[in-house]
Amino acid sequence: MGLPTDHRGADALAVEDPFVVDGVALGSRLIMGTGGAPSLDGLGDALDASGTELTTVAMRRFSAAEQGSLFQLLLDKGIRVLPNTAGCFTARDAVLTAELAREALETDWVKLEVIADETTLLPDPIELADATEQLVSRGFKVFAYTNDDPVLARRLEQLGAVAVMPLGAPIGTGLGILNPHNIELIVARAGVPVVLDAGIGTASDAALAMELGCDAVLLASAVTRAQDPVRMAAAFRHAVVAGRLAAHAGRIPRREHALASSPMEGRAQFL
Amino acid sequence: MSTTSTLALTVNGERRDLAAGSSVLDLVSSALGRDLGPDGRPADGGRLGVAVALNSEVVPRIRWASTPLAAGDAVELVTAMQGG
């Protein structure tokens, strides 16, 4: 894998083992969302602590009353912006939202989110596939937020998505990764990067996602709604690096019974 | 200019009166309080970070100046907000 093996900090390791998506190398495998933060200042501090180089935003009506500009904050920090289509229930709305995002933010990257209903916020697979096809044909680079369904993930890749982003659990639940086996299946069959998106609650969830073979993790609420967002962001910064290293370090097999690590020979004999 | 009529349209769901003959560029400029060049970019440099849909069709920045507004138009003016 060419992964660094020394014991330098998480940042050095992340830079030497970049996350490559759509031909772009990012020095962090943590993609941050911006939803749920009470203030732009607090959000900025958390983004700094996370080390992220790619961050999602929603497209919403401009309001002159809004204090500060999130877009400007991300520009100032040199963080690449990934607009999403959150809140769209149909392919039609998602395509129009993506077109607006491309126009406003001057990027052809889009996190495609087409949800079925407001209770589960689960992706609607039919609309999602339809929107992916339409957006790819219009030149977008689609990061497809999807169910943890290996078949659907494969279909989205075949339709031209540059990354597939299966959920660990429904958005905002913090339930972690409910079906690790499916995530492993998605990773095993994917030819594009797999990003674990949604459901992350704490650092160990992100480490597990990376251990399952995911290329990156996307989260928002786990940081922005934590009691100490900056500390939690730092925790995630380390967790994705730890999980990535572990994933390629060849973990020991699970065993039924204990296996002593100290030799039985040469023990002192006590009378 | 003093005797020009106004045209009533809807911007982000709210009624707004603009001078007759206003273009999309005029609307964006006044909503944001920034001077824009004919290419739709801020006169002071920098990035604007907004997009316009006119009656559910995206109007590219380069066409803002040449796109007139008509009475009854529905305009959506969007930007990046926290989310995702």
Short mmCIF file of C-alpha atoms in Angstrom, two decimals:
data_model
loop_
_atom_site.label_atom_id
_atom_site.label_comp_id
_atom_site.label_asym_id
_atom_site.label_seq_id
_atom_site.Cartn_x
_atom_site.Cartn_y
_atom_site.Cartn_z
CA MET A 1 0.00 0.00 0.00
CA GLY A 2 2.95 2.34 0.48
CA LEU A 3 1.41 3.59 3.69
CA PRO A 4 3.80 5.41 6.00
CA THR A 5 4.79 3.28 8.97
CA ASP A 6 6.58 5.68 11.25
CA HIS A 7 5.07 7.32 14.28
CA ARG A 8 4.68 10.90 13.16
CA GLY A 9 1.44 12.75 13.71
CA ALA A 10 -1.87 12.14 12.02
CA ASP A 11 -1.42 15.05 9.61
CA ALA A 12 1.88 13.82 8.18
CA LEU A 13 0.36 10.38 7.67
CA ALA A 14 -2.74 11.83 6.01
CA VAL A 15 -0.73 13.95 3.58
CA GLU A 16 1.51 11.03 2.54
CA ASP A 17 -1.54 8.83 1.93
CA PRO A 18 -3.93 11.23 0.20
CA PHE A 19 -7.59 10.62 -0.51
CA VAL A 20 -7.86 10.75 -4.30
CA VAL A 21 -11.28 11.40 -5.79
CA ASP A 22 -12.02 12.55 -9.35
CA GLY A 23 -8.26 12.89 -9.81
CA VAL A 24 -7.90 15.35 -6.93
CA ALA A 25 -5.64 14.46 -3.98
CA LEU A 26 -6.92 15.59 -0.60
CA GLY A 27 -4.70 15.54 2.49
CA SER A 28 -7.52 14.43 4.77
CA ARG A 29 -9.93 11.53 4.68
CA LEU A 30 -12.46 13.41 6.76
CA ILE A 31 -15.16 15.27 4.84
CA MET A 32 -17.05 17.64 7.07
CA GLY A 33 -20.62 18.80 6.89
CA THR A 34 -21.54 22.21 8.19
CA GLY A 35 -25.10 21.62 9.38
CA GLY A 36 -26.03 22.02 13.02
CA ALA A 37 -23.35 24.48 14.11
CA PRO A 38 -24.78 27.34 16.20
CA SER A 39 -22.36 29.95 14.83
CA LEU A 40 -19.98 30.46 11.93
CA ASP A 41 -17.07 31.21 14.30
CA GLY A 42 -17.57 27.98 16.20
CA LEU A 43 -17.88 26.10 12.94
CA GLY A 44 -14.63 27.59 11.66
CA ASP A 45 -12.79 26.45 14.79
CA ALA A 46 -14.19 22.93 14.44
CA LEU A 47 -13.22 22.78 10.76
CA ASP A 48 -9.68 23.84 11.67
CA ALA A 49 -9.48 21.15 14.34
CA SER A 50 -10.81 18.49 11.95
CA GLY A 51 -8.09 19.08 9.36
CA THR A 52 -10.69 18.63 6.62
CA GLU A 53 -9.98 19.76 3.06
CA LEU A 54 -13.50 19.16 1.70
CA THR A 55 -16.73 20.39 3.28
CA THR A 56 -20.37 20.19 2.31
CA VAL A 57 -22.82 23.08 2.16
CA ALA A 58 -26.53 23.31 1.39
CA MET A 59 -28.03 25.66 -1.19
CA ARG A 60 -30.68 27.90 0.35
CA ARG A 61 -32.38 31.22 -0.31
CA PHE A 62 -30.08 34.21 0.08
CA SER A 63 -30.96 36.40 3.04
CA ALA A 64 -29.50 39.84 3.55
CA ALA A 65 -30.03 39.36 7.30
CA GLU A 66 -27.61 36.42 7.40
CA GLN A 67 -24.48 37.21 9.39
CA GLY A 68 -21.30 36.41 7.46
CA SER A 69 -20.81 34.13 4.49
CA LEU A 70 -20.17 30.42 4.84
CA PHE A 71 -18.78 30.33 1.30
CA GLN A 72 -16.30 33.09 2.17
CA LEU A 73 -15.29 31.25 5.36
CA LEU A 74 -14.44 28.13 3.36
CA LEU A 75 -12.60 30.18 0.71
CA ASP A 76 -10.56 31.89 3.42
CA LYS A 77 -9.60 28.54 4.94
CA GLY A 78 -8.70 27.02 1.57
CA ILE A 79 -11.29 24.27 2.05
CA ARG A 80 -12.83 22.85 -1.12
CA VAL A 81 -16.61 23.13 -1.15
CA LEU A 82 -18.96 20.22 -1.87
CA PRO A 83 -22.49 21.51 -2.40
CA ASN A 84 -25.28 19.09 -1.59
CA THR A 85 -28.85 18.68 -2.75
CA ALA A 86 -30.21 18.16 0.78
CA GLY A 87 -33.95 18.55 1.05
CA CYS A 88 -34.67 17.35 -2.49
CA PHE A 89 -37.27 14.61 -2.87
CA THR A 90 -37.18 14.26 -6.67
CA ALA A 91 -34.56 13.95 -9.37
CA ARG A 92 -35.95 17.13 -10.95
CA ASP A 93 -35.38 19.20 -7.81
CA ALA A 94 -31.95 17.66 -7.24
CA VAL A 95 -30.80 18.47 -10.77
CA LEU A 96 -32.03 22.07 -10.52
CA THR A 97 -30.36 22.47 -7.12
CA ALA A 98 -27.10 21.05 -8.47
CA GLU A 99 -27.25 23.47 -11.42
CA LEU A 100 -27.70 26.38 -9.00
CA ALA A 101 -24.81 25.13 -6.87
CA ARG A 102 -22.50 24.84 -9.87
CA GLU A 103 -23.40 28.35 -10.92
CA ALA A 104 -23.05 29.87 -7.44
CA LEU A 105 -19.96 28.05 -6.20
CA GLU A 106 -18.19 27.32 -9.48
CA THR A 107 -17.65 23.62 -8.88
CA ASP A 108 -18.99 20.64 -10.78
CA TRP A 109 -18.72 18.44 -7.69
CA VAL A 110 -22.05 17.69 -6.04
CA LYS A 111 -23.12 15.55 -3.12
CA LEU A 112 -26.32 14.08 -4.53
CA GLU A 113 -28.92 13.57 -1.86
CA VAL A 114 -32.46 12.62 -2.87
CA ILE A 115 -34.47 11.61 0.14
CA ALA A 116 -37.71 9.66 0.36
CA ASP A 117 -39.33 11.24 3.41
CA GLU A 118 -38.55 13.49 6.35
CA THR A 119 -38.94 10.82 9.04
CA THR A 120 -36.17 8.51 7.86
CA LEU A 121 -34.28 10.88 5.53
CA LEU A 122 -33.34 7.69 3.68
CA PRO A 123 -32.34 8.00 0.03
CA ASP A 124 -35.01 7.22 -2.57
CA PRO A 125 -33.13 4.74 -4.79
CA ILE A 126 -35.25 5.29 -7.90
CA GLU A 127 -34.96 9.08 -7.89
CA LEU A 128 -31.29 8.79 -6.87
CA ALA A 129 -30.39 6.64 -9.86
CA ASP A 130 -32.38 8.89 -12.19
CA ALA A 131 -30.69 12.04 -10.85
CA THR A 132 -27.23 10.46 -11.04
CA GLU A 133 -27.74 9.66 -14.71
CA GLN A 134 -29.02 13.15 -15.52
CA LEU A 135 -26.25 14.92 -13.61
CA VAL A 136 -23.47 12.81 -15.11
CA SER A 137 -24.79 13.60 -18.59
CA ARG A 138 -24.67 17.30 -17.69
CA GLY A 139 -21.02 17.07 -16.70
CA PHE A 140 -21.36 16.91 -12.93
CA LYS A 141 -19.04 14.87 -10.72
CA VAL A 142 -21.54 13.04 -8.57
CA PHE A 143 -20.83 11.99 -4.99
CA ALA A 144 -23.87 9.80 -4.47
CA TYR A 145 -25.31 9.56 -0.98
CA THR A 146 -26.88 6.11 -0.94
CA ASN A 147 -28.41 3.41 1.18
CA ASP A 148 -26.06 0.73 2.49
CA ASP A 149 -27.14 -1.46 -0.42
CA PRO A 150 -24.29 -3.10 -2.36
CA VAL A 151 -26.44 -3.53 -5.46
CA LEU A 152 -27.53 0.09 -5.58
CA ALA A 153 -23.99 1.31 -4.89
CA ARG A 154 -22.78 -0.65 -7.88
CA ARG A 155 -25.53 0.71 -10.09
CA LEU A 156 -24.63 4.27 -9.11
CA GLU A 157 -21.01 3.63 -9.99
CA GLN A 158 -22.06 2.20 -13.36
CA LEU A 159 -24.13 5.34 -13.97
CA GLY A 160 -20.96 7.39 -13.55
CA ALA A 161 -20.77 8.50 -9.91
CA VAL A 162 -17.20 9.49 -8.94
CA ALA A 163 -17.77 8.30 -5.37
CA VAL A 164 -20.44 6.27 -3.61
CA MET A 165 -21.38 7.32 -0.10
CA PRO A 166 -23.34 4.67 1.80
CA LEU A 167 -24.94 5.62 5.09
CA GLY A 168 -23.86 3.99 8.33
CA ALA A 169 -27.24 4.84 9.88
CA PRO A 170 -29.92 7.46 9.15
CA ILE A 171 -28.78 11.10 9.13
CA GLY A 172 -28.30 12.65 12.55
CA THR A 173 -28.97 9.48 14.54
CA GLY A 174 -25.43 8.83 15.75
CA LEU A 175 -26.20 5.12 15.69
CA GLY A 176 -22.90 4.26 14.03
CA ILE A 177 -22.56 1.59 11.35
CA LEU A 178 -25.64 -0.62 11.52
CA ASN A 179 -24.62 -3.04 8.77
CA PRO A 180 -20.84 -3.38 8.65
CA HIS A 181 -21.11 -6.42 6.42
CA ASN A 182 -22.89 -4.44 3.70
CA ILE A 183 -20.29 -1.69 3.91
CA GLU A 184 -17.56 -4.30 3.42
CA LEU A 185 -19.43 -5.70 0.42
CA ILE A 186 -19.77 -2.24 -1.11
CA VAL A 187 -16.04 -1.61 -0.62
CA ALA A 188 -15.05 -5.00 -2.04
CA ARG A 189 -16.96 -4.42 -5.28
CA ALA A 190 -16.38 -0.69 -5.77
CA GLY A 191 -14.08 0.78 -8.40
CA VAL A 192 -14.60 4.34 -7.12
CA PRO A 193 -13.93 5.71 -3.65
CA VAL A 194 -16.39 4.69 -0.93
CA VAL A 195 -17.22 7.34 1.66
CA LEU A 196 -19.12 6.37 4.80
CA ASP A 197 -21.69 9.12 5.09
CA ALA A 198 -24.24 9.67 7.87
CA GLY A 199 -24.96 7.99 11.18
CA ILE A 200 -21.54 8.51 12.75
CA GLY A 201 -21.79 9.20 16.49
CA THR A 202 -18.26 9.18 17.83
CA ALA A 203 -14.63 8.63 16.87
CA SER A 204 -14.72 4.83 17.06
CA ASP A 205 -17.48 4.76 14.42
CA ALA A 206 -15.22 6.61 11.99
CA ALA A 207 -12.28 4.35 12.78
CA LEU A 208 -14.49 1.32 12.13
CA ALA A 209 -15.60 2.75 8.77
CA MET A 210 -11.97 3.05 7.73
CA GLU A 211 -11.17 -0.44 9.06
CA LEU A 212 -13.99 -1.80 6.91
CA GLY A 213 -12.12 -0.37 3.93
CA CYS A 214 -13.86 2.93 3.30
CA ASP A 215 -11.72 5.60 1.65
CA ALA A 216 -13.11 8.49 3.69
CA VAL A 217 -15.78 9.46 6.20
CA LEU A 218 -18.32 12.28 5.96
CA LEU A 219 -19.99 13.62 9.09
CA ALA A 220 -21.56 16.77 10.47
CA SER A 221 -23.79 16.40 13.52
CA ALA A 222 -21.28 14.20 15.38
CA VAL A 223 -19.04 17.28 15.55
CA THR A 224 -21.35 20.28 15.31
CA ARG A 225 -23.79 18.95 17.93
CA ALA A 226 -21.15 17.53 20.31
CA GLN A 227 -20.78 19.36 23.61
CA ASP A 228 -17.22 20.29 22.61
CA PRO A 229 -17.16 20.40 18.79
CA VAL A 230 -13.49 21.36 18.52
CA ARG A 231 -12.36 18.46 20.72
CA MET A 232 -14.61 16.03 18.86
CA ALA A 233 -13.32 17.29 15.50
CA ALA A 234 -9.77 16.59 16.66
CA ALA A 235 -10.87 13.11 17.76
CA PHE A 236 -12.22 12.38 14.28
CA ARG A 237 -9.08 13.75 12.65
CA HIS A 238 -7.09 11.06 14.46
CA ALA A 239 -9.74 8.35 14.18
CA VAL A 240 -9.78 8.27 10.36
CA VAL A 241 -5.98 8.03 10.28
CA ALA A 242 -5.97 5.29 12.93
CA GLY A 243 -8.64 3.31 11.10
CA ARG A 244 -6.87 3.70 7.78
CA LEU A 245 -3.57 2.43 9.22
CA ALA A 246 -5.29 -0.49 10.96
CA ALA A 247 -7.16 -1.44 7.79
CA HIS A 248 -3.89 -2.06 6.00
CA ALA A 249 -1.88 -3.46 8.93
CA GLY A 250 -3.28 -6.99 8.75
CA ARG A 251 -5.21 -7.48 11.95
CA ILE A 252 -4.95 -10.76 13.84
CA PRO A 253 -7.64 -13.36 13.23
CA ARG A 254 -10.39 -13.72 15.79
CA ARG A 255 -10.00 -16.88 17.90
CA GLU A 256 -12.32 -19.00 19.97
CA HIS A 257 -9.88 -19.39 22.87
CA ALA A 258 -7.03 -17.49 24.44
CA LEU A 259 -3.54 -17.58 22.97
CA ALA A 260 -0.78 -16.67 25.40
CA SER A 261 1.61 -14.02 24.24
CA SER A 262 4.22 -14.91 26.87
CA PRO A 263 6.10 -18.21 26.40
CA MET A 264 5.30 -21.04 28.83
CA GLU A 265 8.93 -22.26 28.76
CA GLY A 266 11.51 -20.82 31.12
CA ARG A 267 9.13 -19.98 33.92
CA ALA A 268 10.64 -19.82 37.44
CA GLN A 269 9.71 -22.82 39.56
CA PHE A 270 8.30 -22.03 42.99
CA LEU A 271 8.44 -24.65 45.71
CA MET B 1 -35.99 57.60 -14.51
CA SER B 2 -38.46 59.42 -12.27
CA THR B 3 -41.58 58.49 -14.19
CA THR B 4 -40.75 54.89 -14.97
CA SER B 5 -43.30 52.36 -13.84
CA THR B 6 -42.46 49.45 -11.63
CA LEU B 7 -42.83 45.75 -12.13
CA ALA B 8 -43.94 43.41 -9.38
CA LEU B 9 -42.28 40.05 -9.06
CA THR B 10 -41.57 37.42 -6.44
CA VAL B 11 -38.06 37.04 -5.06
CA ASN B 12 -37.45 34.10 -2.73
CA GLY B 13 -41.17 33.87 -2.11
CA GLU B 14 -41.66 37.54 -1.26
CA ARG B 15 -43.18 40.25 -3.42
CA ARG B 16 -40.75 42.86 -4.62
CA ASP B 17 -41.14 45.95 -6.81
CA LEU B 18 -38.37 46.81 -9.24
CA ALA B 19 -37.99 49.59 -11.77
CA ALA B 20 -39.38 48.63 -15.16
CA GLY B 21 -36.62 47.43 -17.45
CA SER B 22 -34.63 45.85 -14.64
CA SER B 23 -32.45 42.88 -15.53
CA VAL B 24 -31.47 39.91 -13.43
CA LEU B 25 -28.15 41.67 -12.91
CA ASP B 26 -29.90 44.72 -11.42
CA LEU B 27 -31.87 42.51 -9.07
CA VAL B 28 -28.82 40.56 -7.83
CA SER B 29 -26.82 43.75 -7.42
CA SER B 30 -29.50 45.42 -5.32
CA ALA B 31 -30.27 42.30 -3.25
CA LEU B 32 -26.61 41.83 -2.36
CA GLY B 33 -25.73 45.51 -2.14
CA ARG B 34 -22.73 45.00 -4.41
CA ASP B 35 -21.74 46.51 -7.73
CA LEU B 36 -21.47 43.94 -10.50
CA GLY B 37 -19.72 44.06 -13.82
CA PRO B 38 -21.57 43.16 -17.05
CA ASP B 39 -20.19 39.62 -16.67
CA GLY B 40 -22.03 39.29 -13.37
CA ARG B 41 -18.86 39.29 -11.30
CA PRO B 42 -18.31 41.67 -8.38
CA ALA B 43 -16.72 44.94 -9.46
CA ASP B 44 -14.48 44.76 -6.38
CA GLY B 45 -13.17 41.29 -7.32
CA GLY B 46 -13.82 38.35 -5.08
CA ARG B 47 -16.51 35.72 -5.44
CA LEU B 48 -20.23 36.28 -5.24
CA GLY B 49 -21.39 32.78 -4.30
CA VAL B 50 -24.99 33.16 -5.45
CA ALA B 51 -27.06 31.73 -8.28
CA VAL B 52 -30.38 32.67 -9.84
CA ALA B 53 -33.31 30.60 -11.04
CA LEU B 54 -35.90 32.52 -13.06
CA ASN B 55 -39.23 30.68 -13.26
CA SER B 56 -37.44 27.43 -12.33
CA GLU B 57 -34.70 27.82 -14.95
CA VAL B 58 -31.12 28.60 -13.97
CA VAL B 59 -29.84 31.83 -15.49
CA PRO B 60 -26.05 31.62 -15.90
CA ARG B 61 -24.16 34.58 -14.50
CA ILE B 62 -22.96 35.63 -17.94
CA ARG B 63 -26.59 36.13 -19.05
CA TRP B 64 -27.76 38.12 -16.02
CA ALA B 65 -27.22 41.47 -17.74
CA SER B 66 -29.06 40.44 -20.90
CA THR B 67 -31.99 38.79 -19.15
CA PRO B 68 -34.87 41.22 -18.51
CA LEU B 69 -37.37 40.66 -15.74
CA ALA B 70 -41.11 40.73 -16.37
CA ALA B 71 -44.07 41.31 -14.09
CA GLY B 72 -45.08 38.12 -12.33
CA ASP B 73 -41.67 36.46 -12.62
CA ALA B 74 -40.62 34.16 -9.80
CA VAL B 75 -36.97 34.49 -8.90
CA GLU B 76 -35.00 32.26 -6.59
CA LEU B 77 -31.70 33.72 -5.37
CA VAL B 78 -29.66 31.09 -3.54
CA THR B 79 -26.33 30.82 -1.79
CA ALA B 80 -24.35 28.36 0.35
CA MET B 81 -25.74 27.79 3.82
CA GLN B 82 -24.81 25.39 6.59
CA GLY B 83 -25.89 21.86 5.85
CA GLY B 84 -25.02 18.32 5.00
#
